[in-house]
Coordinates of C-alpha atoms in Angstrom, one line a residue:
S136 CA 17.1 19.8 18.1
K137 CA 20.4 19.4 19.2
C138 CA 23.3 19.2 16.9
S139 CA 24.3 16.3 18.1
D140 CA 21.1 14.5 17.2
I141 CA 21.6 15.1 13.3
H142 CA 23.4 11.8 11.7
Y143 CA 24.8 11.1 8.2
K144 CA 26.3 7.5 7.9
I145 CA 28.5 6.6 5.4
K146 CA 29.7 3.0 4.4
G147 CA 32.5 1.7 2.2
H148 CA 32.3 -1.7 0.3
N149 CA 34.9 -4.0 -0.9
G150 CA 37.6 -2.5 1.0
C151 CA 39.5 -1.6 4.0
F152 CA 39.0 2.2 4.3
D153 CA 40.0 5.2 6.8
W154 CA 38.6 8.5 6.5
K155 CA 39.6 12.4 7.2
L156 CA 38.2 15.6 7.2
E157 CA 39.6 18.7 5.9
N158 CA 37.9 21.0 8.3
E159 CA 36.2 19.5 11.9
T160 CA 35.4 22.8 12.7
W161 CA 31.7 22.0 11.4
L162 CA 31.1 18.3 11.5
K163 CA 32.6 15.7 13.7
L164 CA 33.8 12.2 12.3
V165 CA 33.1 9.2 14.3
K166 CA 34.7 6.2 12.9
K167 CA 33.8 2.6 13.8
E168 CA 36.5 0.0 13.6
T169 CA 36.2 -3.9 12.3
S170 CA 38.4 -6.3 13.5
S171 CA 40.9 -6.1 10.6
G172 CA 41.3 -2.8 11.5
C173 CA 39.7 -1.0 8.7
F174 CA 37.0 1.5 9.0
N175 CA 34.2 0.7 6.5
S176 CA 31.6 2.8 8.7
V177 CA 31.7 6.2 9.4
S178 CA 29.3 8.9 10.5
I179 CA 29.0 12.8 10.1
I180 CA 27.6 14.8 13.0
S181 CA 26.8 18.2 12.6
K182 CA 28.4 20.8 15.9
I183 CA 26.8 24.2 15.0
N184 CA 23.7 25.3 14.5
T185 CA 24.0 27.7 11.6
E186 CA 24.3 27.9 8.0
Y187 CA 27.3 27.2 6.0
K188 CA 27.8 28.1 2.6
N189 CA 31.0 26.4 1.2
Y190 CA 31.5 22.6 0.9
I191 CA 33.6 20.7 3.5
I192 CA 35.5 17.5 2.0
L193 CA 35.7 14.5 3.2
N194 CA 38.4 12.5 2.2
S195 CA 38.8 8.2 2.3
I196 CA 41.4 6.0 1.3
D197 CA 41.4 2.3 0.5
K198 CA 44.6 0.7 2.2
N199 CA 44.4 -2.3 0.2
T200 CA 44.5 -0.3 -3.0
S201 CA 45.5 3.2 -2.5
T202 CA 42.5 4.3 -4.3
K203 CA 41.5 7.8 -3.1
F204 CA 38.0 9.2 -3.0
K205 CA 36.2 12.9 -1.8
I206 CA 32.9 13.5 -0.9
R207 CA 31.6 16.6 -0.9
I208 CA 29.3 17.5 2.2
G209 CA 27.0 20.8 2.2
F210 CA 24.7 21.4 5.4
S211 CA 22.2 24.0 4.9
Y212 CA 18.4 25.0 6.6
I213 CA 15.7 23.3 5.1
N214 CA 13.5 25.2 2.8
S215 CA 10.8 22.8 1.6
L216 CA 9.7 19.5 2.3
A217 CA 8.0 16.5 0.1
V218 CA 6.2 12.9 1.4
N219 CA 7.6 10.6 -1.0
K220 CA 5.8 6.8 -1.2
R221 CA 7.2 3.7 -3.1
F222 CA 3.7 3.2 -4.5
T223 CA 0.6 5.3 -6.0
N224 CA -1.7 2.8 -3.8
T225 CA -2.0 0.4 -1.5
I226 CA -4.3 -2.1 -0.1
V227 CA -7.1 -2.3 2.9
G228 CA -4.8 -3.8 5.7
E229 CA -1.3 -3.4 4.3
D230 CA 1.5 -0.6 5.4
L231 CA 2.9 1.6 2.8
E232 CA 6.4 3.3 3.5
I233 CA 6.1 6.8 3.3
W234 CA 9.2 9.7 4.2
T235 CA 10.1 12.9 3.9
S236 CA 12.8 14.4 1.8
G237 CA 13.9 18.0 2.2
Y238 CA 15.3 20.7 0.0
D239 CA 17.6 23.7 0.6
G240 CA 16.8 27.0 -1.1
N241 CA 18.3 25.9 -4.3
G242 CA 16.2 22.8 -4.5
N243 CA 19.4 20.5 -3.6
Q244 CA 18.1 17.4 -1.6
F245 CA 19.8 16.7 1.7
S246 CA 21.1 13.0 1.8
S247 CA 19.4 12.4 5.2
L248 CA 16.6 13.7 7.6
E249 CA 17.4 10.9 10.5
G250 CA 17.3 12.9 14.2
L251 CA 14.7 15.3 13.2
S252 CA 11.3 15.3 14.6
F253 CA 8.2 15.4 12.5
N254 CA 4.2 15.5 12.8
W255 CA 2.1 13.5 10.1
T256 CA -1.6 13.9 9.2
V257 CA -3.4 12.2 7.1
K258 CA -7.0 13.3 6.3
N259 CA -9.6 11.9 3.6
S260 CA -9.0 13.5 0.1
E261 CA -12.1 16.2 -0.6
K262 CA -12.7 13.6 -3.7
M263 CA -14.2 11.7 -1.1
K264 CA -16.7 14.2 0.1
S265 CA -19.4 13.1 -2.4
L266 CA -19.6 9.8 -0.6
S267 CA -21.7 8.9 2.2
N268 CA -20.4 6.8 5.3
N269 CA -17.2 9.0 4.9
S270 CA -17.1 10.2 8.5
N271 CA -14.1 7.9 9.5
T272 CA -10.5 8.7 8.8
L273 CA -9.5 5.9 5.2
A274 CA -6.2 5.4 6.8
E275 CA -3.4 6.0 9.7
I276 CA -0.2 6.7 10.9
V277 CA 1.9 3.7 12.0
K278 CA 5.6 4.3 13.9
L279 CA 8.8 3.3 11.8
S280 CA 9.3 1.1 15.0
Q281 CA 5.8 -0.9 15.1
E282 CA 6.7 -2.1 11.2
S283 CA 10.6 -2.5 10.9
K284 CA 13.1 -3.9 13.1
D285 CA 16.0 -2.3 11.2
I286 CA 15.5 1.0 13.1
S287 CA 18.3 3.1 14.2
D288 CA 18.8 3.8 17.6
V289 CA 18.1 7.6 16.8
R290 CA 15.0 7.1 15.2
R291 CA 13.9 5.4 17.9
N292 CA 14.7 7.3 20.6
I293 CA 12.5 10.3 18.5
E294 CA 9.1 7.7 18.4
I295 CA 9.3 7.7 22.1
Q296 CA 7.5 10.8 22.2
K297 CA 7.2 12.3 18.5
L298 CA 7.7 10.7 15.1
S299 CA 10.6 10.7 12.6
D300 CA 11.3 11.1 9.2
I301 CA 10.2 7.8 8.0
C302 CA 6.7 5.9 9.1
F303 CA 4.1 3.6 8.0
L304 CA 0.6 4.5 6.0
S305 CA -2.3 1.8 6.9
G306 CA -4.9 1.1 4.9
L307 CA -8.3 1.0 6.7
D308 CA -10.7 1.5 4.0
T309 CA -11.2 2.0 0.2
G310 CA -10.7 5.7 -1.1
I311 CA -8.6 8.4 -1.1
V312 CA -6.3 9.9 1.2
E313 CA -4.1 13.2 1.4
V314 CA -0.6 12.5 3.4
F315 CA 1.1 16.0 5.4
S316 CA 4.2 15.8 7.1
S317 CA 5.9 18.9 9.1
L318 CA 9.0 19.9 10.9
S319 CA 8.5 19.6 14.8
E320 CA 11.8 21.2 15.4
N321 CA 12.6 24.9 16.5
G322 CA 12.6 27.4 13.9
Y323 CA 10.4 25.7 11.5
S324 CA 6.8 25.6 13.1
N325 CA 5.2 26.5 9.7
L326 CA 7.2 23.9 7.8
T327 CA 5.0 21.6 6.3
S328 CA 4.7 19.9 2.8
N329 CA 2.3 19.2 0.1
P330 CA -0.4 17.0 0.3
T331 CA 0.4 13.7 -1.2
E332 CA -2.4 11.7 -2.9
V333 CA -2.5 7.6 -1.8
F334 CA -5.4 5.2 -3.3
I335 CA -6.3 2.7 -0.9
K336 CA -8.0 0.2 -2.6
E337 CA -9.6 -3.5 -1.5
D338 CA -9.8 -6.0 -4.6
F339 CA -12.9 -7.9 -4.6
E340 CA -14.7 -10.6 -7.3
I341 CA -18.3 -11.6 -8.1
V342 CA -18.3 -15.7 -7.4
H343 CA -19.6 -16.6 -10.3
K344 CA -18.1 -15.0 -13.8
E345 CA -21.4 -16.8 -15.6
I346 CA -24.4 -17.4 -14.6
W347 CA -27.4 -19.3 -16.6
M348 CA -30.8 -18.9 -15.2
D349 CA -34.2 -19.6 -16.0
I350 CA -36.7 -17.4 -17.1
K351 CA -39.0 -17.6 -14.1
T352 CA -35.9 -17.4 -11.6
N353 CA -34.0 -14.7 -9.6
A354 CA -30.6 -15.2 -9.1
K355 CA -28.5 -13.9 -5.8
I356 CA -25.0 -12.2 -7.2
D357 CA -22.5 -12.9 -4.1
M358 CA -19.0 -10.7 -3.9
F359 CA -15.9 -11.4 -1.9
L360 CA -13.4 -9.3 -0.6
I361 CA -9.6 -10.5 -1.4
Q362 CA -7.9 -9.4 1.9
E363 CA -4.3 -10.7 3.3
E364 CA -4.1 -12.9 5.3
K365 CA -3.1 -10.7 8.4
T366 CA -6.3 -8.9 8.2
R367 CA -7.9 -12.2 9.1
N368 CA -10.5 -12.3 12.2
I369 CA -10.8 -15.7 13.4
N370 CA -14.0 -15.0 15.1
D371 CA -15.8 -13.9 11.3
K372 CA -18.3 -16.2 10.2
S373 CA -18.1 -14.9 6.5
L374 CA -14.7 -16.4 6.1
N375 CA -14.3 -18.5 2.3
T376 CA -10.9 -19.7 1.8
F377 CA -7.3 -19.1 1.5
D378 CA -5.4 -18.7 -1.9
N379 CA -1.8 -17.5 -1.6
N380 CA -2.5 -16.2 1.8
K381 CA -5.3 -14.3 0.2
L382 CA -8.5 -14.5 2.4
R383 CA -12.3 -14.0 0.7
V384 CA -14.7 -12.5 2.8
K385 CA -18.2 -12.1 1.8
V386 CA -19.2 -8.1 1.2
K387 CA -21.7 -7.7 4.1
S388 CA -25.1 -6.4 2.6
Q389 CA -24.6 -3.0 4.7
N390 CA -21.6 -2.6 2.8
Y391 CA -23.2 -2.2 -1.0
I392 CA -23.8 1.1 -0.4
H393 CA -20.0 1.4 -1.5
Y394 CA -20.7 0.2 -4.9
N395 CA -22.3 1.2 -8.1
H396 CA -23.4 -1.5 -11.3
T397 CA -24.5 -1.4 -14.4
L398 CA -26.1 -3.9 -16.8
S399 CA -25.0 -4.0 -20.6
D400 CA -28.7 -4.4 -21.2
S401 CA -31.1 -3.2 -18.6
T402 CA -34.3 -4.4 -20.3
C403 CA -32.9 -7.8 -19.7
G404 CA -34.3 -7.6 -15.5
K405 CA -33.7 -5.4 -12.6
F406 CA -30.5 -5.6 -10.2
N407 CA -30.4 -3.7 -7.0
L408 CA -27.2 -4.0 -4.9
S409 CA -29.2 -2.3 -1.5
N410 CA -31.8 -5.4 -2.0
D411 CA -29.7 -8.3 -1.1
A412 CA -28.0 -8.3 -4.9
I413 CA -30.4 -10.5 -6.2
F414 CA -31.2 -10.4 -9.8
R415 CA -34.3 -10.3 -11.1
S416 CA -35.3 -11.3 -15.1
N417 CA -38.1 -9.7 -16.9
E418 CA -39.0 -12.8 -18.0
K419 CA -36.9 -12.7 -21.5
I420 CA -35.2 -14.5 -23.0
C421 CA -31.4 -12.4 -23.0
D422 CA -27.8 -12.0 -22.1
T423 CA -26.7 -9.1 -20.2
K424 CA -22.9 -8.0 -19.0
L425 CA -23.5 -7.3 -15.0
E426 CA -20.7 -5.2 -13.8
I427 CA -19.9 -3.6 -10.3
T428 CA -17.6 -1.0 -9.5
D429 CA -16.2 -0.1 -5.9
K430 CA -17.8 3.8 -6.5
R431 CA -14.4 5.5 -4.3
L432 CA -12.3 3.7 -6.9
P433 CA -13.9 2.9 -9.8
Q434 CA -10.5 2.9 -11.8
Y435 CA -9.2 0.2 -9.4
N436 CA -11.9 -1.7 -7.9
T437 CA -14.2 -3.3 -10.7
D438 CA -15.5 -6.8 -11.3
S439 CA -18.1 -8.5 -13.7
S440 CA -20.3 -11.7 -14.2
F441 CA -22.2 -12.5 -17.5
I442 CA -26.1 -13.4 -16.8
H443 CA -27.8 -15.6 -19.5
V444 CA -31.7 -15.8 -18.7
V445 CA -32.6 -19.0 -21.0
D446 CA -36.1 -20.9 -21.1
P447 CA -35.0 -24.2 -21.5
N448 CA -37.5 -26.7 -23.6
N449 CA -36.6 -30.0 -22.0
I450 CA -34.1 -31.2 -18.9
D451 CA -31.1 -33.3 -19.9
S452 CA -29.0 -35.6 -17.2
G453 CA -25.6 -37.5 -17.7
F454 CA -23.0 -39.2 -15.6
I455 CA -19.5 -37.7 -15.3
K456 CA -16.4 -39.4 -13.5
I457 CA -14.8 -37.1 -11.2
D458 CA -11.6 -37.9 -8.7
K459 CA -12.1 -37.8 -5.4
E460 CA -10.2 -34.5 -4.3
N461 CA -12.9 -32.6 -6.4
V462 CA -16.1 -34.1 -5.3
S463 CA -16.3 -31.5 -2.2
D464 CA -16.2 -28.3 -4.3
L465 CA -17.5 -27.9 -7.5
S466 CA -17.8 -24.3 -8.0
I467 CA -18.2 -22.7 -11.9
E468 CA -14.8 -22.1 -11.7
K469 CA -14.0 -26.1 -10.8
I470 CA -15.9 -27.0 -13.4
K471 CA -14.3 -24.8 -16.0
E472 CA -10.8 -26.1 -15.4
L473 CA -12.2 -30.0 -15.2
D474 CA -13.8 -28.6 -18.6
L475 CA -16.4 -30.5 -17.5
L476 CA -18.9 -28.5 -20.2
N477 CA -17.3 -30.3 -23.0
P478 CA -19.4 -32.8 -24.3
S479 CA -16.5 -34.0 -26.7
K480 CA -14.1 -35.1 -23.7
Y481 CA -16.9 -38.2 -22.6

C-alpha cells in the first residue's frame, strides 16, 4: 500500500486548536482550517514504509485558553488481526457492522486501519454440518458504501475494487457462521484473523398460545416468522400484519424441516411438523405443552403453546357487546386482551 493511503484523523472539541509535529521526517500533518482561523481537525499521514521504534510527539494548543496537549504517535508492522462486531447475534434480513482491528508484535492495537485493503470471508460454522439444507451460505458480506452514507473518501475509493477494514454482515438464514478477514497488501499475504462466530436468528411465534380442542378433532398449528419491514416481498401471499415495522410471514410447510418439537405429555396425541403441523389427539382428556425450536439455534429460537384436549358435555352460547373496531379481528390474543373469557365482567 502507498504510505499516502494511510490516514489517521484527530479532532479537537470545544476550543480553537493549532497543531505541530516534533519530527516531520516520518509523518506528514495536514491541517484543516475553519472560518474562525482554528485547526480543529488534522490528519496524520505516514511518509515511509518502515518500522519506527520510538514515538513521535504531536503537540496541540488551545488558542483560547493556552491549554497544551501532547499526543504520542507510534507506528509499526501489523502482526495480527481480529474481527470485531457490535453484537453476538443478528437477525435474518438485518446487517451487522463488523470491522478489523490490527495489533503489533507487542499487542498494541492500531488506532485505525483506514487506507488498507482487506479480503473478507464468511462460511457456515462446522456446527451446521450435521443439519440438512445447509448447502447455501447463511450470510454474505456487504460493502460499507452500500449501507452507510457516512464513509470517508479513502474507504470509498478502496471499495471500488476491494473491501475496506469495515463492512457489514447480512443474515440470509438462521444458523451460525464464521467470519475471517485478511490483509490484502504487499508483505501481508499470510496475515489472516482467527474466525469470529456470529449467530443469525429469526424470531417466530406459534399463532395460538393456548388451544382448546374436542377429543374427536385435530388442530392445525400455524407458525409465523417475525421479520423486519425491509425484508418484505410485496408479492408474497403469506403476509399477515405489520406491528412496529415487523412483518409476520407464515412458515411454509417445506421449511418445517428447520424445526424440532417436543410434547410434555407424549400420550396426549401425535404432532408431526412435516405432516402439515397438525396435532392429532389420542382421544383422551389431557393437557400438554407443545414446544417448537429452530434446531439450528435452539438457544435463541423457541416458542410454545398449551393444548387442552376436552370432551364437552354440553354447548353453551351467549352474547357479548364488542366495539366496532374489534369485530374484524377476534384472535385469541384479542379475546385475552378484551378479557372476554371472564364471566364476572358481564
